mmCIF file with all atom_site columns, C-alpha atoms in Angstrom:
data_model
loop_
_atom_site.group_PDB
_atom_site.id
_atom_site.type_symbol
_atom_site.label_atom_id
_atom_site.label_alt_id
_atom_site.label_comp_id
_atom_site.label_asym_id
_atom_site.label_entity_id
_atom_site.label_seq_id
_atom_site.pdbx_PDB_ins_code
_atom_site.Cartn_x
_atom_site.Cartn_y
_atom_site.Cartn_z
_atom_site.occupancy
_atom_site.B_iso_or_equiv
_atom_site.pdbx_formal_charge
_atom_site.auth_seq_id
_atom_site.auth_comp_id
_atom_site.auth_asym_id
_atom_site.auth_atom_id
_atom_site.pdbx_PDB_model_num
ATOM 1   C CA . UNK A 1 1   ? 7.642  6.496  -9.714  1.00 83.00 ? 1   UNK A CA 1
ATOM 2   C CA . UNK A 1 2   ? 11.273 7.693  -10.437 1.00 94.00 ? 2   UNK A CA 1
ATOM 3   C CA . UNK A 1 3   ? 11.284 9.236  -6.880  1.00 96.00 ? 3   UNK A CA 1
ATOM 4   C CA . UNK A 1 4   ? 9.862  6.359  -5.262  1.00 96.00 ? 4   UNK A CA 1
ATOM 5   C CA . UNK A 1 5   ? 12.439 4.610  -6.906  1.00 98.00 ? 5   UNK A CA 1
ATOM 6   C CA . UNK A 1 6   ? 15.327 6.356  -6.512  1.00 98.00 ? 6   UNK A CA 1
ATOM 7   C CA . UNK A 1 7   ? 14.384 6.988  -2.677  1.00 98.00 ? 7   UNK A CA 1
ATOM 8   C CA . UNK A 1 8   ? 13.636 3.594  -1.558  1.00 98.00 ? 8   UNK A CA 1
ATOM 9   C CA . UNK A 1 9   ? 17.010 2.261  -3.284  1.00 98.00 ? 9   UNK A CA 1
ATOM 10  C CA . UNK A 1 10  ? 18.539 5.064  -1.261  1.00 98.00 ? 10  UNK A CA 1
ATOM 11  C CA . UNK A 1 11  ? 16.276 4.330  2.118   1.00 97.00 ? 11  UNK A CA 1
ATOM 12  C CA . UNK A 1 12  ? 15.278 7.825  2.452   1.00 98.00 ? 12  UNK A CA 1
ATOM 13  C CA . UNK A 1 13  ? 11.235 9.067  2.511   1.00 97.00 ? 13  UNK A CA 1
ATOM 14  C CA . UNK A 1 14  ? 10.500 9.964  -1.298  1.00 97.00 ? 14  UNK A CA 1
ATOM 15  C CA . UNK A 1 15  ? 9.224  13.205 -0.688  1.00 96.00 ? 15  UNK A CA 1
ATOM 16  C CA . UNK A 1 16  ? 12.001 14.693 0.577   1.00 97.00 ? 16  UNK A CA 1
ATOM 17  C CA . UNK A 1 17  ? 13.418 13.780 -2.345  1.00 98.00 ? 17  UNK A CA 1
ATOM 18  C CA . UNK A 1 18  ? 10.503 15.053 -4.687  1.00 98.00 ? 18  UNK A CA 1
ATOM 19  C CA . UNK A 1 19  ? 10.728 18.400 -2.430  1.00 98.00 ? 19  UNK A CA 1
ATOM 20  C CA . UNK A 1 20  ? 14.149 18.755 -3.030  1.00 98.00 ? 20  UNK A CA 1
ATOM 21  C CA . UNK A 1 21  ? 13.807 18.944 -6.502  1.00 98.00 ? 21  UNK A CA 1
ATOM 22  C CA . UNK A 1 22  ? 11.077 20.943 -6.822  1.00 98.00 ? 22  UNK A CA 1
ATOM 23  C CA . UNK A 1 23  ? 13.048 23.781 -4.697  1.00 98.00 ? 23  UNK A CA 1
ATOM 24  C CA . UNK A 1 24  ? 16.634 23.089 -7.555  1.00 98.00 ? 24  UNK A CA 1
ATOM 25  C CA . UNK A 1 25  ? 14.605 22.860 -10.702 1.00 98.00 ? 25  UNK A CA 1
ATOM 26  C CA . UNK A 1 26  ? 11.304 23.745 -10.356 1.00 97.00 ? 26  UNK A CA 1
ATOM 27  C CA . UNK A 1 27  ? 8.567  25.449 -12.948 1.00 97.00 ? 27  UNK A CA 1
ATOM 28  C CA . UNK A 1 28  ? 5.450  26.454 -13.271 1.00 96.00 ? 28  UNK A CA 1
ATOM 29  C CA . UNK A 1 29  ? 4.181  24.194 -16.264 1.00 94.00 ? 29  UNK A CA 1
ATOM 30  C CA . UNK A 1 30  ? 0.208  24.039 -16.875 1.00 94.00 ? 30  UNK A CA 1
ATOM 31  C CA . UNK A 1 31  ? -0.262 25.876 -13.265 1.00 94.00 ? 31  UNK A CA 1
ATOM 32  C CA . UNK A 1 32  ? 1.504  23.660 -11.614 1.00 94.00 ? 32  UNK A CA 1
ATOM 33  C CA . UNK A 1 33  ? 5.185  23.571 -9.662  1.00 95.00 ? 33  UNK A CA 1
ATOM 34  C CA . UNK A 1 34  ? 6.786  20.980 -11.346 1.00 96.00 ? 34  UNK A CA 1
ATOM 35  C CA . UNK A 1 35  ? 10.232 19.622 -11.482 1.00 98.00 ? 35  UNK A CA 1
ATOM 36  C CA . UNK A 1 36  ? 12.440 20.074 -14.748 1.00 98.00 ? 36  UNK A CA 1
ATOM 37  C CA . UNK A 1 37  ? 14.836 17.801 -15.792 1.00 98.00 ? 37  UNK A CA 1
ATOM 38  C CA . UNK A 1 38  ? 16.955 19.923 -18.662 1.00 98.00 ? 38  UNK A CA 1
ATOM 39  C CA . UNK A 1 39  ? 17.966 22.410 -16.171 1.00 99.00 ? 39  UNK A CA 1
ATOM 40  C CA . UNK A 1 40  ? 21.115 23.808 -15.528 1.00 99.00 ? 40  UNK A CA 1
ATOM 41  C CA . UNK A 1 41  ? 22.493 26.617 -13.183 1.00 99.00 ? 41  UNK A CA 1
ATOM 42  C CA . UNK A 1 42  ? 25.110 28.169 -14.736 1.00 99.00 ? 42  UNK A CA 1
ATOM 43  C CA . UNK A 1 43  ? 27.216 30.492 -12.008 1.00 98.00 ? 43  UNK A CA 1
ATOM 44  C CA . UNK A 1 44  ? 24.237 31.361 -10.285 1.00 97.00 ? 44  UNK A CA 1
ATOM 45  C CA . UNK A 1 45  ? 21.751 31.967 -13.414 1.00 98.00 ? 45  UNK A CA 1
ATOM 46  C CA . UNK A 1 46  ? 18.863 29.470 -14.176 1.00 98.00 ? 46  UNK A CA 1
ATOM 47  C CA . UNK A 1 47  ? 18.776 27.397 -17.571 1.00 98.00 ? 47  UNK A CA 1
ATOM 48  C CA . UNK A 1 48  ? 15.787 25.075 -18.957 1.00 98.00 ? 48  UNK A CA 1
ATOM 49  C CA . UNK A 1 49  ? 16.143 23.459 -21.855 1.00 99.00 ? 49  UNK A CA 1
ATOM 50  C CA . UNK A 1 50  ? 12.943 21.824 -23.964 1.00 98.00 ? 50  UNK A CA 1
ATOM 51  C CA . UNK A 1 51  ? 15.183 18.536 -24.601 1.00 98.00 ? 51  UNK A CA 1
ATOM 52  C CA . UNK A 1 52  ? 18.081 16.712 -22.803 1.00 98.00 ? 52  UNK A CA 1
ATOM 53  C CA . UNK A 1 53  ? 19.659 17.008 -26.378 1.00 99.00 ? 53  UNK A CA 1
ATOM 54  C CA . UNK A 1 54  ? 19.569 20.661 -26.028 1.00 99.00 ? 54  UNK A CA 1
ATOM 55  C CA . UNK A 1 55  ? 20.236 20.478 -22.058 1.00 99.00 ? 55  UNK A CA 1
ATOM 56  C CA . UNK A 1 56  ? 23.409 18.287 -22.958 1.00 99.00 ? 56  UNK A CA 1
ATOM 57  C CA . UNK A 1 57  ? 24.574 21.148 -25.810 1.00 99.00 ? 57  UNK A CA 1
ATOM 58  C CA . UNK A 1 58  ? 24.426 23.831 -22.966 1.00 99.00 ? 58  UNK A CA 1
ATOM 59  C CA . UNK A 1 59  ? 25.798 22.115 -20.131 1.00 99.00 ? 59  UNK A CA 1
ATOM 60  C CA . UNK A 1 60  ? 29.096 21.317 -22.657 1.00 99.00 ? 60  UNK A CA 1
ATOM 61  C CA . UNK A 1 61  ? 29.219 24.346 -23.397 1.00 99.00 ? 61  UNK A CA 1
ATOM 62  C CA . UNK A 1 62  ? 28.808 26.129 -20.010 1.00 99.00 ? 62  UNK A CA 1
ATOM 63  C CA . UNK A 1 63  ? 31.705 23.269 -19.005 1.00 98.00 ? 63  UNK A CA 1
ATOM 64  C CA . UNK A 1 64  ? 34.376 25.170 -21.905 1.00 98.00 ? 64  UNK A CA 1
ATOM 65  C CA . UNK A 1 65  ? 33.494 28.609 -20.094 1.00 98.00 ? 65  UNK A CA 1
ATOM 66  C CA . UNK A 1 66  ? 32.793 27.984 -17.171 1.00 98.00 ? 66  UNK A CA 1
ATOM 67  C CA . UNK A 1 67  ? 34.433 26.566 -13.483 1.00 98.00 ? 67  UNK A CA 1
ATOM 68  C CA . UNK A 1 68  ? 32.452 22.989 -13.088 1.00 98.00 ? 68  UNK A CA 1
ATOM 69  C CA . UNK A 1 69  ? 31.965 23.743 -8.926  1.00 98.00 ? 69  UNK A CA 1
ATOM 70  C CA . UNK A 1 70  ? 29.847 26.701 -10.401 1.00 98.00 ? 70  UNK A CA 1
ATOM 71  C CA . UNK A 1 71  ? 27.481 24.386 -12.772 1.00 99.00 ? 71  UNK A CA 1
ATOM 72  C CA . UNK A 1 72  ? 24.693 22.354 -11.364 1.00 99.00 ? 72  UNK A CA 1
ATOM 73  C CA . UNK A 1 73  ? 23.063 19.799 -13.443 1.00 99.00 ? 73  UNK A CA 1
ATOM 74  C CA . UNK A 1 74  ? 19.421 18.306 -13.688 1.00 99.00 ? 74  UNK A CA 1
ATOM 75  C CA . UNK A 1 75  ? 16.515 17.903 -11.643 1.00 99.00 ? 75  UNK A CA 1
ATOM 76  C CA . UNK A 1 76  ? 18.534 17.689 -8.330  1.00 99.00 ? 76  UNK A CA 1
ATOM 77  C CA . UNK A 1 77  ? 20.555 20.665 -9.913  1.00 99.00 ? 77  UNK A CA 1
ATOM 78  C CA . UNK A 1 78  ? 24.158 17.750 -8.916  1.00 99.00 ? 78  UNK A CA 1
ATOM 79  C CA . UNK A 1 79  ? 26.671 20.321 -8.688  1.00 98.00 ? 79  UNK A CA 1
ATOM 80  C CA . UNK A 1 80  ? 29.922 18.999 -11.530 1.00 98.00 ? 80  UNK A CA 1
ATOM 81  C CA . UNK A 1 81  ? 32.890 19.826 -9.574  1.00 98.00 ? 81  UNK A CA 1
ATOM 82  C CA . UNK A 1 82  ? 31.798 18.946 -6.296  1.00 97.00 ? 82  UNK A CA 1
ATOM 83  C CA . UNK A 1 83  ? 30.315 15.755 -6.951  1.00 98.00 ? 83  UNK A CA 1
ATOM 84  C CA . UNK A 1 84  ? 32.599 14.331 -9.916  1.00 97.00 ? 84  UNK A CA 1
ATOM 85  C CA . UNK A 1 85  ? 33.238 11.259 -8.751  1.00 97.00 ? 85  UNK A CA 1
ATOM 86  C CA . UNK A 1 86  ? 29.702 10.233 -8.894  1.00 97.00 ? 86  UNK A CA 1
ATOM 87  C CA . UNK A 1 87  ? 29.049 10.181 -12.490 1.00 96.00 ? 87  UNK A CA 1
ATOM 88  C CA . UNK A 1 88  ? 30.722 9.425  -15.742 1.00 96.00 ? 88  UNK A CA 1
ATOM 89  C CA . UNK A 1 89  ? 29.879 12.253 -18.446 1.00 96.00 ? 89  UNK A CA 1
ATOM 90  C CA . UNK A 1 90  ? 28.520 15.318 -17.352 1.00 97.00 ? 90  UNK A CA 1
ATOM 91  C CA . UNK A 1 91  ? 25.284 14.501 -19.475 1.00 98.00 ? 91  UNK A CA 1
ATOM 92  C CA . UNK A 1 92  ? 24.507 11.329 -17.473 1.00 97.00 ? 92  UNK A CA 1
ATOM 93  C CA . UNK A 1 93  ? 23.446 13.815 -15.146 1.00 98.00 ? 93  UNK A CA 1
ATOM 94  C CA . UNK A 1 94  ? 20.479 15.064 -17.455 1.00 99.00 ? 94  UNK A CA 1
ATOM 95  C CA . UNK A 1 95  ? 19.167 11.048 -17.229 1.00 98.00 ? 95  UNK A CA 1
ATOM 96  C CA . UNK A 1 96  ? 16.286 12.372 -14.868 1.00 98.00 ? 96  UNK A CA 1
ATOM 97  C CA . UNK A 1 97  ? 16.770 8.457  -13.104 1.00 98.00 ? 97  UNK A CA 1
ATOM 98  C CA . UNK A 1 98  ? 20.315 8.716  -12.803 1.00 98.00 ? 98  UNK A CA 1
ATOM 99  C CA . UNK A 1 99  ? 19.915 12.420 -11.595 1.00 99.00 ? 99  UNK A CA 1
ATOM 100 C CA . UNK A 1 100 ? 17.665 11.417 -9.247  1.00 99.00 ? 100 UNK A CA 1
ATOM 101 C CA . UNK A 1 101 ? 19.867 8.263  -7.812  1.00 98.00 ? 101 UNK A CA 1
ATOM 102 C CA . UNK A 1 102 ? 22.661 10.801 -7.401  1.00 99.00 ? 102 UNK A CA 1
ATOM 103 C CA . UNK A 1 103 ? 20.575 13.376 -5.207  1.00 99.00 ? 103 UNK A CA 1
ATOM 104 C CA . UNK A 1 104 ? 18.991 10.195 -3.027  1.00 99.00 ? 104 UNK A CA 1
ATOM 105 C CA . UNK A 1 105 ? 22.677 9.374  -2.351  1.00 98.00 ? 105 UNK A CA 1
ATOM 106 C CA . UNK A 1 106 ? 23.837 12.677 -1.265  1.00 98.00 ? 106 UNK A CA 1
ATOM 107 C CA . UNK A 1 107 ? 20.752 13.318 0.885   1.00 98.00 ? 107 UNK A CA 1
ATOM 108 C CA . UNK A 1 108 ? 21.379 9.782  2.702   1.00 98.00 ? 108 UNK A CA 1
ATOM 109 C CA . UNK A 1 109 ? 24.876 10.904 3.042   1.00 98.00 ? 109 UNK A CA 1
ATOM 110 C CA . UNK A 1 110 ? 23.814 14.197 5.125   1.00 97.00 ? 110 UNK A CA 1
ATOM 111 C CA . UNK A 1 111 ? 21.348 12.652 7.421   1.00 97.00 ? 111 UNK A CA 1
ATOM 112 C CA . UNK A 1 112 ? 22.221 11.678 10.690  1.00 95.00 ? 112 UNK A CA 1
ATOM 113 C CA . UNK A 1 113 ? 19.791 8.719  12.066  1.00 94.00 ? 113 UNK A CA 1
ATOM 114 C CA . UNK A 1 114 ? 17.177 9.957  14.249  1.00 92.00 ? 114 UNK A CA 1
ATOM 115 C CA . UNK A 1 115 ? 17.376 13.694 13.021  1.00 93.00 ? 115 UNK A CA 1
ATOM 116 C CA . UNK A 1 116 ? 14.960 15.734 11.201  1.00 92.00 ? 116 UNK A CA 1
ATOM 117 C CA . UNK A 1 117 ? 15.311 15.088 7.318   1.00 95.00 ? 117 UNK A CA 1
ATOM 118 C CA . UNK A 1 118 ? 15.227 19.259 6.979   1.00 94.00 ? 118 UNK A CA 1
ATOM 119 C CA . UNK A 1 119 ? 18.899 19.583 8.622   1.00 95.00 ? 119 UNK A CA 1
ATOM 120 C CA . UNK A 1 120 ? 20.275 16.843 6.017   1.00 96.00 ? 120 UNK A CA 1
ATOM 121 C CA . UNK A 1 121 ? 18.181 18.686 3.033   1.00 97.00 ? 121 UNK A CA 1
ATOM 122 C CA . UNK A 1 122 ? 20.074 22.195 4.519   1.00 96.00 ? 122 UNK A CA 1
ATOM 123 C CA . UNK A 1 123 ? 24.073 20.051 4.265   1.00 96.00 ? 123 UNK A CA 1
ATOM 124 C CA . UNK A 1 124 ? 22.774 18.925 0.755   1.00 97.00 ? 124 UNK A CA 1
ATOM 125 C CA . UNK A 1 125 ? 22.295 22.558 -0.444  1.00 96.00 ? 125 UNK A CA 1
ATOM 126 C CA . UNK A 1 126 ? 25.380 23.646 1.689   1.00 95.00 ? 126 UNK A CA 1
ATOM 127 C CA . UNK A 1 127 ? 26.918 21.112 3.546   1.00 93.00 ? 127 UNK A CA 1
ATOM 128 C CA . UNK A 1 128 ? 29.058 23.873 6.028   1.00 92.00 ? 128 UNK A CA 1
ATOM 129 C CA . UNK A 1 129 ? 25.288 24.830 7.244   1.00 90.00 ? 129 UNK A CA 1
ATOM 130 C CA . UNK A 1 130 ? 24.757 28.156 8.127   1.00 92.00 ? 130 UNK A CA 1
ATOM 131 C CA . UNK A 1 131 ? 21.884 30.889 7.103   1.00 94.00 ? 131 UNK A CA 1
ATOM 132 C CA . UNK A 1 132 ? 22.163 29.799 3.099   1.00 94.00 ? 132 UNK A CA 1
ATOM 133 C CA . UNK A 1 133 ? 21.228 25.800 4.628   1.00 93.00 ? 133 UNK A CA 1
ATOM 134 C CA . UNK A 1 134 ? 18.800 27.334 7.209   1.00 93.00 ? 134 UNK A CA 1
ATOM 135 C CA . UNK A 1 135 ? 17.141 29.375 4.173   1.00 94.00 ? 135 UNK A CA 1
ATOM 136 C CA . UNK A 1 136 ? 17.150 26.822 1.681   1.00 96.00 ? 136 UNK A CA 1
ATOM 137 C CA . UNK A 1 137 ? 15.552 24.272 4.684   1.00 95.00 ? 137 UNK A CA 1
ATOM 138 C CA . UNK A 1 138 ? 12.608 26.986 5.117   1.00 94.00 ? 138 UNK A CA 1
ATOM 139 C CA . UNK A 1 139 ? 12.524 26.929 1.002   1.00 95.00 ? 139 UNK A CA 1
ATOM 140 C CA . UNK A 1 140 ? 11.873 23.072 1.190   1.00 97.00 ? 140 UNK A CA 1
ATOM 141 C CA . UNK A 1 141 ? 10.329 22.837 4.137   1.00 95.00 ? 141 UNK A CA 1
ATOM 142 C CA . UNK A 1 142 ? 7.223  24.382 2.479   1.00 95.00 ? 142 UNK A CA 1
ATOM 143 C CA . UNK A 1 143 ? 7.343  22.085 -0.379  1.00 96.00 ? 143 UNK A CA 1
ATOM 144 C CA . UNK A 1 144 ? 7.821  19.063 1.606   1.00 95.00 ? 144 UNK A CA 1
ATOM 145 C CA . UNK A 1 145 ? 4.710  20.490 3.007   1.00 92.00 ? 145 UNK A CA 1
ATOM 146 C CA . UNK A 1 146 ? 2.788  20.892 0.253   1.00 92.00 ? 146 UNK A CA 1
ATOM 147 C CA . UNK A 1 147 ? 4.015  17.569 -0.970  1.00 92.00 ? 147 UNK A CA 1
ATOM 148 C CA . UNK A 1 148 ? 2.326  15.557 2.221   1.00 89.00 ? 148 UNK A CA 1
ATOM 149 C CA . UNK A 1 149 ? -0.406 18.062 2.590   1.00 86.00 ? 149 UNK A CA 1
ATOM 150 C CA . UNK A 1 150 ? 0.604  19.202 5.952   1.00 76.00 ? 150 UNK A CA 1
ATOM 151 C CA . UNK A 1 151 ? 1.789  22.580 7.795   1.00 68.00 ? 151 UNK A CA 1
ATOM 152 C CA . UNK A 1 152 ? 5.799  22.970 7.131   1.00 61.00 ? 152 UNK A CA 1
ATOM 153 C CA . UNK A 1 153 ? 6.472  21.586 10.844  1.00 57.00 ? 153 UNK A CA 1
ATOM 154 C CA . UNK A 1 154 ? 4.362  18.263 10.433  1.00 54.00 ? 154 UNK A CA 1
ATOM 155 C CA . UNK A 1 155 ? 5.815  17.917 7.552   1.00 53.00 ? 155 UNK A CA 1
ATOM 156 C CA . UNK A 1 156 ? 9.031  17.457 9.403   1.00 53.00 ? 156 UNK A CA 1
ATOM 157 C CA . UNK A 1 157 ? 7.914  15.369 11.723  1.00 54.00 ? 157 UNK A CA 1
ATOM 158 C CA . UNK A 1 158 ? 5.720  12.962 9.135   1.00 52.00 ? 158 UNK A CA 1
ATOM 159 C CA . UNK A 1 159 ? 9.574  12.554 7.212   1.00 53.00 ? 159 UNK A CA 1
ATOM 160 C CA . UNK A 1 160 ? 10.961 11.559 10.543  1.00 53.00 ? 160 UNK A CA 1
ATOM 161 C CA . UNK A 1 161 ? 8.547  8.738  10.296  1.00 49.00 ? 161 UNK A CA 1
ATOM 162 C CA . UNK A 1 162 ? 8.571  7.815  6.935   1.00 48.00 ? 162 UNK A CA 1
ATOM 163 C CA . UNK A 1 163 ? 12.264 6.424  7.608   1.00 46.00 ? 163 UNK A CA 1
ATOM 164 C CA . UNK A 1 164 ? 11.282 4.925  11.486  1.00 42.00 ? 164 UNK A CA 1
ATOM 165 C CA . UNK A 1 165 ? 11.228 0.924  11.742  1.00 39.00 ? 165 UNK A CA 1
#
């Protein structure tokens, strides 16, 4: 429902949304890929956190050591420095709704009308483009299609049409 959410208010196909965050913060919880909310990625290594509490306590204190353009936070891992201007306190980003309202936003931002969904989900993981967006849209690609139970390249094409009048 938060995806849904977050994705219609943004006018983007919710499971390119949902697929995006299970490539930034996903685990394996019960068997299962899931996406984590108390995560962090702290310059380049993985945190998860059992409560936001305890997510808020180490993002504050990765903030005192740490550059903010090198800390992500929350289930669309919302980069700090980079992205700044889009929240209020760096915990708001742990508020899996807001996180989720942030990453709907950005994605919108990076897609071009009429293109394939995977070259805006490649500028939201590195907006220059280049091999890191073309690896991380193979990365997501294969969750979007596991998401809409198709192969990775209908699963472009079935985002494409989640968004067409």
């Amino acid at each position: 429902p938060a995806y849904q959410l977050a994705a219609q208010r943004a006018g983007i196909p919710s499971t390119v949304l949902y697929a995006v965050a299970l490539q930034e913060s996903g685990i394996r919880r019960n068997g299962r890929l899931v996406p984590w909310p108390w995560s962090l990625n702290v310059a380049g290594q993985s945190r998860r956190f059992a409560t936001r509490a305890d997510a808020c306590a180490g993002l504050q204190q990765a903030m005192r050591a740490t550059p903010h353009t090198r800390i992500d936070a929350g289930l669309g891992q919302i980069n700090l420095g980079y992205h700044k201007h889009r929240f209020t306190g760096a915990c708001d980003l742990l508020d899996p709704y807001r996180n989720l309202a942030v990453a709907a936003e950005i994605l919108k931002e990076q897609h071009t009308p009429g293109e394939d969904w995977l070259l805006a989900i490649g500028r939201y993981h590195r907006p220059a483009g280049g091999e890191p967006a073309a690896r991380y849209r193979r990365s997501v690609s294969r969750h979007l299609a596991r998401v809409q139970g198709t192969r990775p390249a209908a699963a472009v094409l079935a985002a494409r049409q989640e968004t067409s009048p």
